[in-house]
CSV table of C-alpha atoms in Angstrom, one decimal:
chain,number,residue,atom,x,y,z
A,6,UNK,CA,71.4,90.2,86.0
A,7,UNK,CA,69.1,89.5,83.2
A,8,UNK,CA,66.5,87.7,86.0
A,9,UNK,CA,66.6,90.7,88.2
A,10,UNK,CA,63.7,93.4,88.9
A,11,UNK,CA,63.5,96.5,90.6
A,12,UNK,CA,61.6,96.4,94.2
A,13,UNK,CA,58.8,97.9,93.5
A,14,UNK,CA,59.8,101.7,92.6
A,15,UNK,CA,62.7,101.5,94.4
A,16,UNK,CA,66.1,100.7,92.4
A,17,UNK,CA,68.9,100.0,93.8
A,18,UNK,CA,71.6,102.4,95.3
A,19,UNK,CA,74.2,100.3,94.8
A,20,UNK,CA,75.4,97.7,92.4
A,21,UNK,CA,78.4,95.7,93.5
A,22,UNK,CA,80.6,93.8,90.6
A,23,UNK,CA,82.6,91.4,92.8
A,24,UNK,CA,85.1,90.2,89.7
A,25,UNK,CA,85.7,90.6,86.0
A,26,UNK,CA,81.8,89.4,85.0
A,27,UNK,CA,80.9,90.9,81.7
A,28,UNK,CA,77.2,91.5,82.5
A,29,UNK,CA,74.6,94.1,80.6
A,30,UNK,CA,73.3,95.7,83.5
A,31,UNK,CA,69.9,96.8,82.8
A,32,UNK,CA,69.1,101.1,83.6
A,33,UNK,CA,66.1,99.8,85.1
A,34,UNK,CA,68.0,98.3,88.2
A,35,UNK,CA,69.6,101.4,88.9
A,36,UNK,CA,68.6,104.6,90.6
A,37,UNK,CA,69.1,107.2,87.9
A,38,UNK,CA,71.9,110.0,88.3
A,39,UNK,CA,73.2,108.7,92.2
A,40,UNK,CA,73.4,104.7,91.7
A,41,UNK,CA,77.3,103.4,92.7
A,42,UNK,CA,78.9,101.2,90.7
A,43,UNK,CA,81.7,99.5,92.9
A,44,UNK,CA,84.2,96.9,91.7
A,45,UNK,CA,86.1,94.9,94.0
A,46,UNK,CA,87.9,91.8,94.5
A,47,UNK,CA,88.7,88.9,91.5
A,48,UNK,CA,89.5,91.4,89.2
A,49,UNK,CA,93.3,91.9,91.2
A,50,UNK,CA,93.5,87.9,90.2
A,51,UNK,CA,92.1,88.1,86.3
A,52,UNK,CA,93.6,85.3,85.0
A,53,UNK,CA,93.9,85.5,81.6
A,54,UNK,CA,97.2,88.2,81.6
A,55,UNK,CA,98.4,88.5,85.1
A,56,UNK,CA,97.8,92.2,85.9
A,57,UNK,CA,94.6,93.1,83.9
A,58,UNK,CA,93.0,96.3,86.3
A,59,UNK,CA,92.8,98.6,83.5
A,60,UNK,CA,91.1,96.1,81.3
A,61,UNK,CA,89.3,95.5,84.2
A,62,UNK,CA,88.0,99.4,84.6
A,63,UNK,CA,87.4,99.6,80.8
A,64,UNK,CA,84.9,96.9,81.3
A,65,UNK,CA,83.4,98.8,84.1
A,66,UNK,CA,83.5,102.1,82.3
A,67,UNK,CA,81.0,99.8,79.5
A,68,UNK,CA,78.9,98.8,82.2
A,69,UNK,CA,78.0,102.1,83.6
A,70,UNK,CA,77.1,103.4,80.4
A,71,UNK,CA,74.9,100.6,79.5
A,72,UNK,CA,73.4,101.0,82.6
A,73,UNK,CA,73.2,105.1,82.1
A,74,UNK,CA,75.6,106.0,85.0
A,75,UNK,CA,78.5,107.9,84.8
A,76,UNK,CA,82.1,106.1,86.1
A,77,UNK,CA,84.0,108.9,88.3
A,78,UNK,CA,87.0,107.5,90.1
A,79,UNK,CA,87.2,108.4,94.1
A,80,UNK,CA,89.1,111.5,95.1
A,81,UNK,CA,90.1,113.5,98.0
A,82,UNK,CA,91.4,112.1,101.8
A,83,UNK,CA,88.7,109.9,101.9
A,84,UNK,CA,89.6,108.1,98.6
A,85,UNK,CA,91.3,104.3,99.0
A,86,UNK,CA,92.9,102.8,96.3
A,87,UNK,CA,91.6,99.1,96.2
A,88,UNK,CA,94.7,96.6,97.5
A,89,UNK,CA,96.3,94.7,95.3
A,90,UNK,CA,98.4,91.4,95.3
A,91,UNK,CA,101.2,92.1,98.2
A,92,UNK,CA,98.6,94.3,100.2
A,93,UNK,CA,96.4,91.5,99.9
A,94,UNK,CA,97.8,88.5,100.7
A,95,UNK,CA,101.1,87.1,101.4
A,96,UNK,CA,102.8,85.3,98.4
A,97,UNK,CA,102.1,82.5,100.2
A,98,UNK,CA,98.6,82.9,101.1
A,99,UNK,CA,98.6,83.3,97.1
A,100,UNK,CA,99.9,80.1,96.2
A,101,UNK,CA,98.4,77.9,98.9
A,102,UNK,CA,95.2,79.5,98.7
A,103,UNK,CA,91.5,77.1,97.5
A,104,UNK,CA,93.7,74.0,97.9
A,105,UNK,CA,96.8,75.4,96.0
A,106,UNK,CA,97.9,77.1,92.6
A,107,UNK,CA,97.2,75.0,89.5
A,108,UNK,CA,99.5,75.0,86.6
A,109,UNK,CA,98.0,77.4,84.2
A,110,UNK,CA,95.5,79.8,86.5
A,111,UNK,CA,96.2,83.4,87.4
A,112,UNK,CA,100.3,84.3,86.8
A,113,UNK,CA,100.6,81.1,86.7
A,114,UNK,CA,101.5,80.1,82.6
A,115,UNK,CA,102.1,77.0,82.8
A,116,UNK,CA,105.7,76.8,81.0
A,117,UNK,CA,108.4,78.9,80.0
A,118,UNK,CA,107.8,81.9,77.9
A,119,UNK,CA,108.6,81.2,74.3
A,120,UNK,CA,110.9,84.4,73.7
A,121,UNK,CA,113.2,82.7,76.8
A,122,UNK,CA,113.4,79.3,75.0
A,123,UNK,CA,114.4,80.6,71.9
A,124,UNK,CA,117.3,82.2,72.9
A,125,UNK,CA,118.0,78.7,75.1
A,126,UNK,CA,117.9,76.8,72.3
A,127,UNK,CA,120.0,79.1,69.9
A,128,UNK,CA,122.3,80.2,72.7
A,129,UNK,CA,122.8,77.1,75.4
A,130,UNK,CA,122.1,74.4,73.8
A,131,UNK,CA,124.1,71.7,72.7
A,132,UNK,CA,126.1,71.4,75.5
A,133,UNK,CA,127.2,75.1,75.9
A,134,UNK,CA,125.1,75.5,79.7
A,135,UNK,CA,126.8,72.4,81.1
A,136,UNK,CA,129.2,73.2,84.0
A,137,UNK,CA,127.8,76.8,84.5
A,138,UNK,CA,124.8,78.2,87.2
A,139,UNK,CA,121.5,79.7,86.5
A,140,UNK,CA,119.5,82.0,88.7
A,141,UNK,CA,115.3,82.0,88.4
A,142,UNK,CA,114.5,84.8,91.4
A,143,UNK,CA,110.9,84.4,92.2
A,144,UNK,CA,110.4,81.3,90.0
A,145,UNK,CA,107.3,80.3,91.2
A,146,UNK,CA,106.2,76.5,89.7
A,147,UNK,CA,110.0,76.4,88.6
A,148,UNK,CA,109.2,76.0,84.4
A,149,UNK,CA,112.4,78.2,83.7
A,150,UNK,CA,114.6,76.4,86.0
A,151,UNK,CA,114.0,73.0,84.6
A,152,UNK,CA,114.6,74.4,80.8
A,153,UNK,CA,117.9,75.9,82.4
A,154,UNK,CA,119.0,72.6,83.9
A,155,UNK,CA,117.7,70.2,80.8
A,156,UNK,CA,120.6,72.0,78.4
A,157,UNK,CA,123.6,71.5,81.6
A,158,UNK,CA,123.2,74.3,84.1
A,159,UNK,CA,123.2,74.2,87.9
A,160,UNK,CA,120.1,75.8,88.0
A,161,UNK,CA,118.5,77.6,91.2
A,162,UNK,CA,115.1,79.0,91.9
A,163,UNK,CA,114.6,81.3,95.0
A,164,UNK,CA,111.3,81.9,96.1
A,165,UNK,CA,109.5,83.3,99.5
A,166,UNK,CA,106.8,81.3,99.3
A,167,UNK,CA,107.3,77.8,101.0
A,168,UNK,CA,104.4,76.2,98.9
A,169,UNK,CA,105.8,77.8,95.5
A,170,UNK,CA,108.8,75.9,96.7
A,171,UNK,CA,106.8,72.9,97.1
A,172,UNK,CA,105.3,73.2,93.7
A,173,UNK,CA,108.8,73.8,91.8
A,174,UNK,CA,110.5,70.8,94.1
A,175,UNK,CA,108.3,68.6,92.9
A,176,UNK,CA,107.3,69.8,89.2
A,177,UNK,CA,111.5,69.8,89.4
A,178,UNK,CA,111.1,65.8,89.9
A,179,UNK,CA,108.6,64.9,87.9
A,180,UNK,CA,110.3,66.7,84.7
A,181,UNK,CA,113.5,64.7,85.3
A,182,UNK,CA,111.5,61.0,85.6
A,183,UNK,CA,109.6,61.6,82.6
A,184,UNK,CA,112.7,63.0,80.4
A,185,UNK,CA,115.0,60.2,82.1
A,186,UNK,CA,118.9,60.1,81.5
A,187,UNK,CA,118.8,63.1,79.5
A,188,UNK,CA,119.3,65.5,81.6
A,189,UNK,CA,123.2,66.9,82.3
A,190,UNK,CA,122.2,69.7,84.9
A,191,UNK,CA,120.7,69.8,88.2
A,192,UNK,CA,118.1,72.1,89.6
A,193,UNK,CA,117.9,73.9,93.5
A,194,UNK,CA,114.5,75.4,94.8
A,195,UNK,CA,115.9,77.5,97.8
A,196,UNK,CA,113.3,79.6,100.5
A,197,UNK,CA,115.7,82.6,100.6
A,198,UNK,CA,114.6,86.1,99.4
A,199,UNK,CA,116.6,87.8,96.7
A,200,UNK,CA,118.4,90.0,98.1
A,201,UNK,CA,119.8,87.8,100.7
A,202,UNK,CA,121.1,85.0,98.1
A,203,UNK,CA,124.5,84.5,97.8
A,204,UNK,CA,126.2,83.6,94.5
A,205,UNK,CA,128.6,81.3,93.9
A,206,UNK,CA,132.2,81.5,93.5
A,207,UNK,CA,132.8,84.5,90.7
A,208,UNK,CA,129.0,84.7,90.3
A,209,UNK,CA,126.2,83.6,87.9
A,210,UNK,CA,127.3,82.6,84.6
A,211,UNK,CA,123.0,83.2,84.1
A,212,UNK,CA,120.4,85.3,85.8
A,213,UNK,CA,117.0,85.5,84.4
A,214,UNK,CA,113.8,87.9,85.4
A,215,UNK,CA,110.3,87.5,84.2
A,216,UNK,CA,107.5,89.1,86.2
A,217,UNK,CA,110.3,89.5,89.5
A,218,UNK,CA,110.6,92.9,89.3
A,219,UNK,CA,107.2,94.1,88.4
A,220,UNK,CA,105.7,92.3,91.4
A,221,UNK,CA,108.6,94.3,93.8
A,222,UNK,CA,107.5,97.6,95.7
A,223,UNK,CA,109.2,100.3,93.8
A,224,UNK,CA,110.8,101.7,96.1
A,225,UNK,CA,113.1,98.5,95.6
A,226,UNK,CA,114.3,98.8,92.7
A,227,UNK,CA,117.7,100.0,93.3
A,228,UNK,CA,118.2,97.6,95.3
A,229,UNK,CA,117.1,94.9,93.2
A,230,UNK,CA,119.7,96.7,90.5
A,231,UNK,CA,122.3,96.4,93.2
A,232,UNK,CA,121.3,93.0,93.9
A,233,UNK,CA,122.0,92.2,90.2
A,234,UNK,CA,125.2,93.1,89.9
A,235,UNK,CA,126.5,91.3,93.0
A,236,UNK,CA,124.7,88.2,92.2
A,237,UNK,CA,126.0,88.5,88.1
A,238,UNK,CA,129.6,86.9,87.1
A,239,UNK,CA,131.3,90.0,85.7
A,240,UNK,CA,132.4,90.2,81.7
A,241,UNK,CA,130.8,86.4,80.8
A,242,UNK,CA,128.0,86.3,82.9
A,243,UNK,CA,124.4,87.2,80.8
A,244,UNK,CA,121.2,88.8,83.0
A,245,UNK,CA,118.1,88.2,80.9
A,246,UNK,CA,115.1,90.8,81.7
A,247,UNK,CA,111.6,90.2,80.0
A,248,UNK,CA,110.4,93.6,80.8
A,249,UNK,CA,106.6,93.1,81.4
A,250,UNK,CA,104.0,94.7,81.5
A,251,UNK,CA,104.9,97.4,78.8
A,252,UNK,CA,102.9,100.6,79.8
A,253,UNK,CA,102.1,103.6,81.8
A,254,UNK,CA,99.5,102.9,85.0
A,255,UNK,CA,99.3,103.4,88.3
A,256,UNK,CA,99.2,100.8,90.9
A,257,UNK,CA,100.4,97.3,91.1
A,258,UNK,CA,102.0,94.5,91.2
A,259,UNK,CA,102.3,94.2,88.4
A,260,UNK,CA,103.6,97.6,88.2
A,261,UNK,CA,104.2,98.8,84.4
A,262,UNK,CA,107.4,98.5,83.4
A,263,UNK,CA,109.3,100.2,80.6
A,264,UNK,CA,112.4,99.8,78.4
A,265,UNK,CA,113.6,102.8,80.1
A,266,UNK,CA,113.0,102.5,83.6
A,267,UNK,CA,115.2,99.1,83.2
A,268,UNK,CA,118.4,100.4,81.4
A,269,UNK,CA,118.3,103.3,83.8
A,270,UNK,CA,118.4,100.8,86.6
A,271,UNK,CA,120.7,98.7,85.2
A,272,UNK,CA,123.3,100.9,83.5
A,273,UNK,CA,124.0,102.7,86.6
A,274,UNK,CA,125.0,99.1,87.9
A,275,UNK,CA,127.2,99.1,85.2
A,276,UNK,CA,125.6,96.5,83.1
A,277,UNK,CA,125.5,97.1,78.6
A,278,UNK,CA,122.6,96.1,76.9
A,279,UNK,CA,123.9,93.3,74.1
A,280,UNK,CA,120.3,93.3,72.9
A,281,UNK,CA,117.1,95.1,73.3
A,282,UNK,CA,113.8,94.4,71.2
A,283,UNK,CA,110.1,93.8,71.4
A,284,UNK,CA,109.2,90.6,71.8
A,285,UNK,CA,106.4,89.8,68.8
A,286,UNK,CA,103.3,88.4,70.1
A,287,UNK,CA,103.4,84.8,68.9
A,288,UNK,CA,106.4,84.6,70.9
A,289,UNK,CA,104.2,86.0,74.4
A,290,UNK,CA,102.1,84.1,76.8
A,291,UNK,CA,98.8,84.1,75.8
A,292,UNK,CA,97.5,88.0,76.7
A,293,UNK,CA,101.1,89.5,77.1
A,294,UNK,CA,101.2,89.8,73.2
A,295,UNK,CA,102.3,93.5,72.4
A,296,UNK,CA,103.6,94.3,76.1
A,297,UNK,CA,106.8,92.6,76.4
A,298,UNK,CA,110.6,93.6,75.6
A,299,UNK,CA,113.4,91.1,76.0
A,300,UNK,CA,116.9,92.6,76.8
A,301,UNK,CA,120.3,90.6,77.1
A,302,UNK,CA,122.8,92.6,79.3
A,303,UNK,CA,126.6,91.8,80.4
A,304,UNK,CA,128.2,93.5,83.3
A,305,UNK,CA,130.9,95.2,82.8
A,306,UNK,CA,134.3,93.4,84.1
């Protein structure tokens, strides 16, 4: 933006930010009082926190007053709200999209958050996860399914996405060549959506959601609540929910999530909450620090 000049006396009518660019965008550009400032496309994808549109508009709302405009959102039966990840593409369009996913870009974080391996390690370790089943729902590159099935469990990742499949199948085998005979569990990437999985005899011993529910229309929610309790081995079995992103916006995926909207869900399912807390940011993916709650709940037998 720095190398651009006006034409002439005529400035421009429009200014187009195609993706989260942090540019200074010069008042001389831009036709005083009626200029446009739109903001489209990459932003959906930021990378650096999976979900980041309000960060996104704050950025925008600096540009336009460097640039001496004023930021109004749209309104009235005309206005569109921009689409975002399931409007826009298929998860699978997602994940096999410029060649692929690579470990570590957009919701992608490249390992298992560190508040879920902490209460692994503390919890399941040692031998206590050997002989019983672990669910991942939309486990996308499979990180939390191969933690489950180092420590014993018969660990199982569904996903609707046949390349996120692909990805966990074979992140799946490379984990268990490099850690060798180590390993006392086993892992299962199925293509099966949620709420058509069926759980084995008297039900998961382990269920685990991080980012599933968010990324869910909610008008699904019930259902997935439902889904929960059908799929969870009553009185023993453990559901843990890392309830991200923390806060109160509109649109989505993610959709904001809240400590809240989750119990209500799932104590009408007749799950207890054993343990409900703020996760502390060193404990977060990088970005998520501040927005996260873990919560450990039993259903009732």
């Amino acid at each position: 933006p720095r190398l651009l000049h006006p034409r002439g006396n005529a400035r421009y009518p429009l200014c187009l930010l195609h993706g989260a660019f942090p540019c200074k965008i010069s008042a001389s550009l831009l036709r005083p009082a009626s200029c446009i400032l739109v903001a489209c496309g990459a932003h959906a994808f930021a990378p650096a926190g999976f979900g980041r549109p309000a960060a996104f508009r704050n950025l925008l709302a600096r540009a336009a007053g460097l640039a001496g405009c004023r930021l109004a959102p749209a309104s009235g039966s005309a206005a569109r709200r921009v689409p975002q990840l399931p409007e826009m593409s298929s998860w699978e369009n997602m994940w096999s999209r410029d060649g692929g996913l690579k470990p570590g870009t957009f919701f992608d974080a490249s390992g298992s958050s560190p508040a879920l391996l902490e209460v692994l390690e503390k919890d399941y370790a040692g031998g206590k996860g050997k002989g019983k089943t672990a669910l991942v729902p939309g486990c996308g590159r499979g990180y939390d399914v191969v933690n489950m099935a180092r420590l014993g469990f018969a660990a199982t990742g569904s996903e609707i996405s046949k390349t996120a499949a692909a990805a966990a199948e074979q992140f799946a085998k490379e984990a268990r060549t490099q850690d060798g005979p180590a390993w006392e569990g086993s892992t299962h990437i199925t293509l099966v959506d949620f709420f058509e999985l069926q759980p084995p005899g008297g039900g998961y011993d382990l269920i685990y959601d991080y980012t599933f529910l968010c990324a869910l229309d909610p008008g699904q929610r019930e259902k997935w609540a439902a889904t929960m309790r059908r799929l969870m081995k009553p009185g023993q079995g453990e559901l843990i929910t890392l309830i991200f992103p923390l806060g109160d916006f509109a649109g989505g995926p993610p959709h904001a999530m809240s400590q809240t909207l989750v119990e209500g869900l799932l104590t009408r399912e007749g799950f207890e909450a054993m343990y409900l807390a703020p996760v502390p940011p060193e404990k977060s993916h990088p970005g998520r620090g501040g927005k996260e709650i873990l919560a450990r709940w039993r259903l009732r037998a």
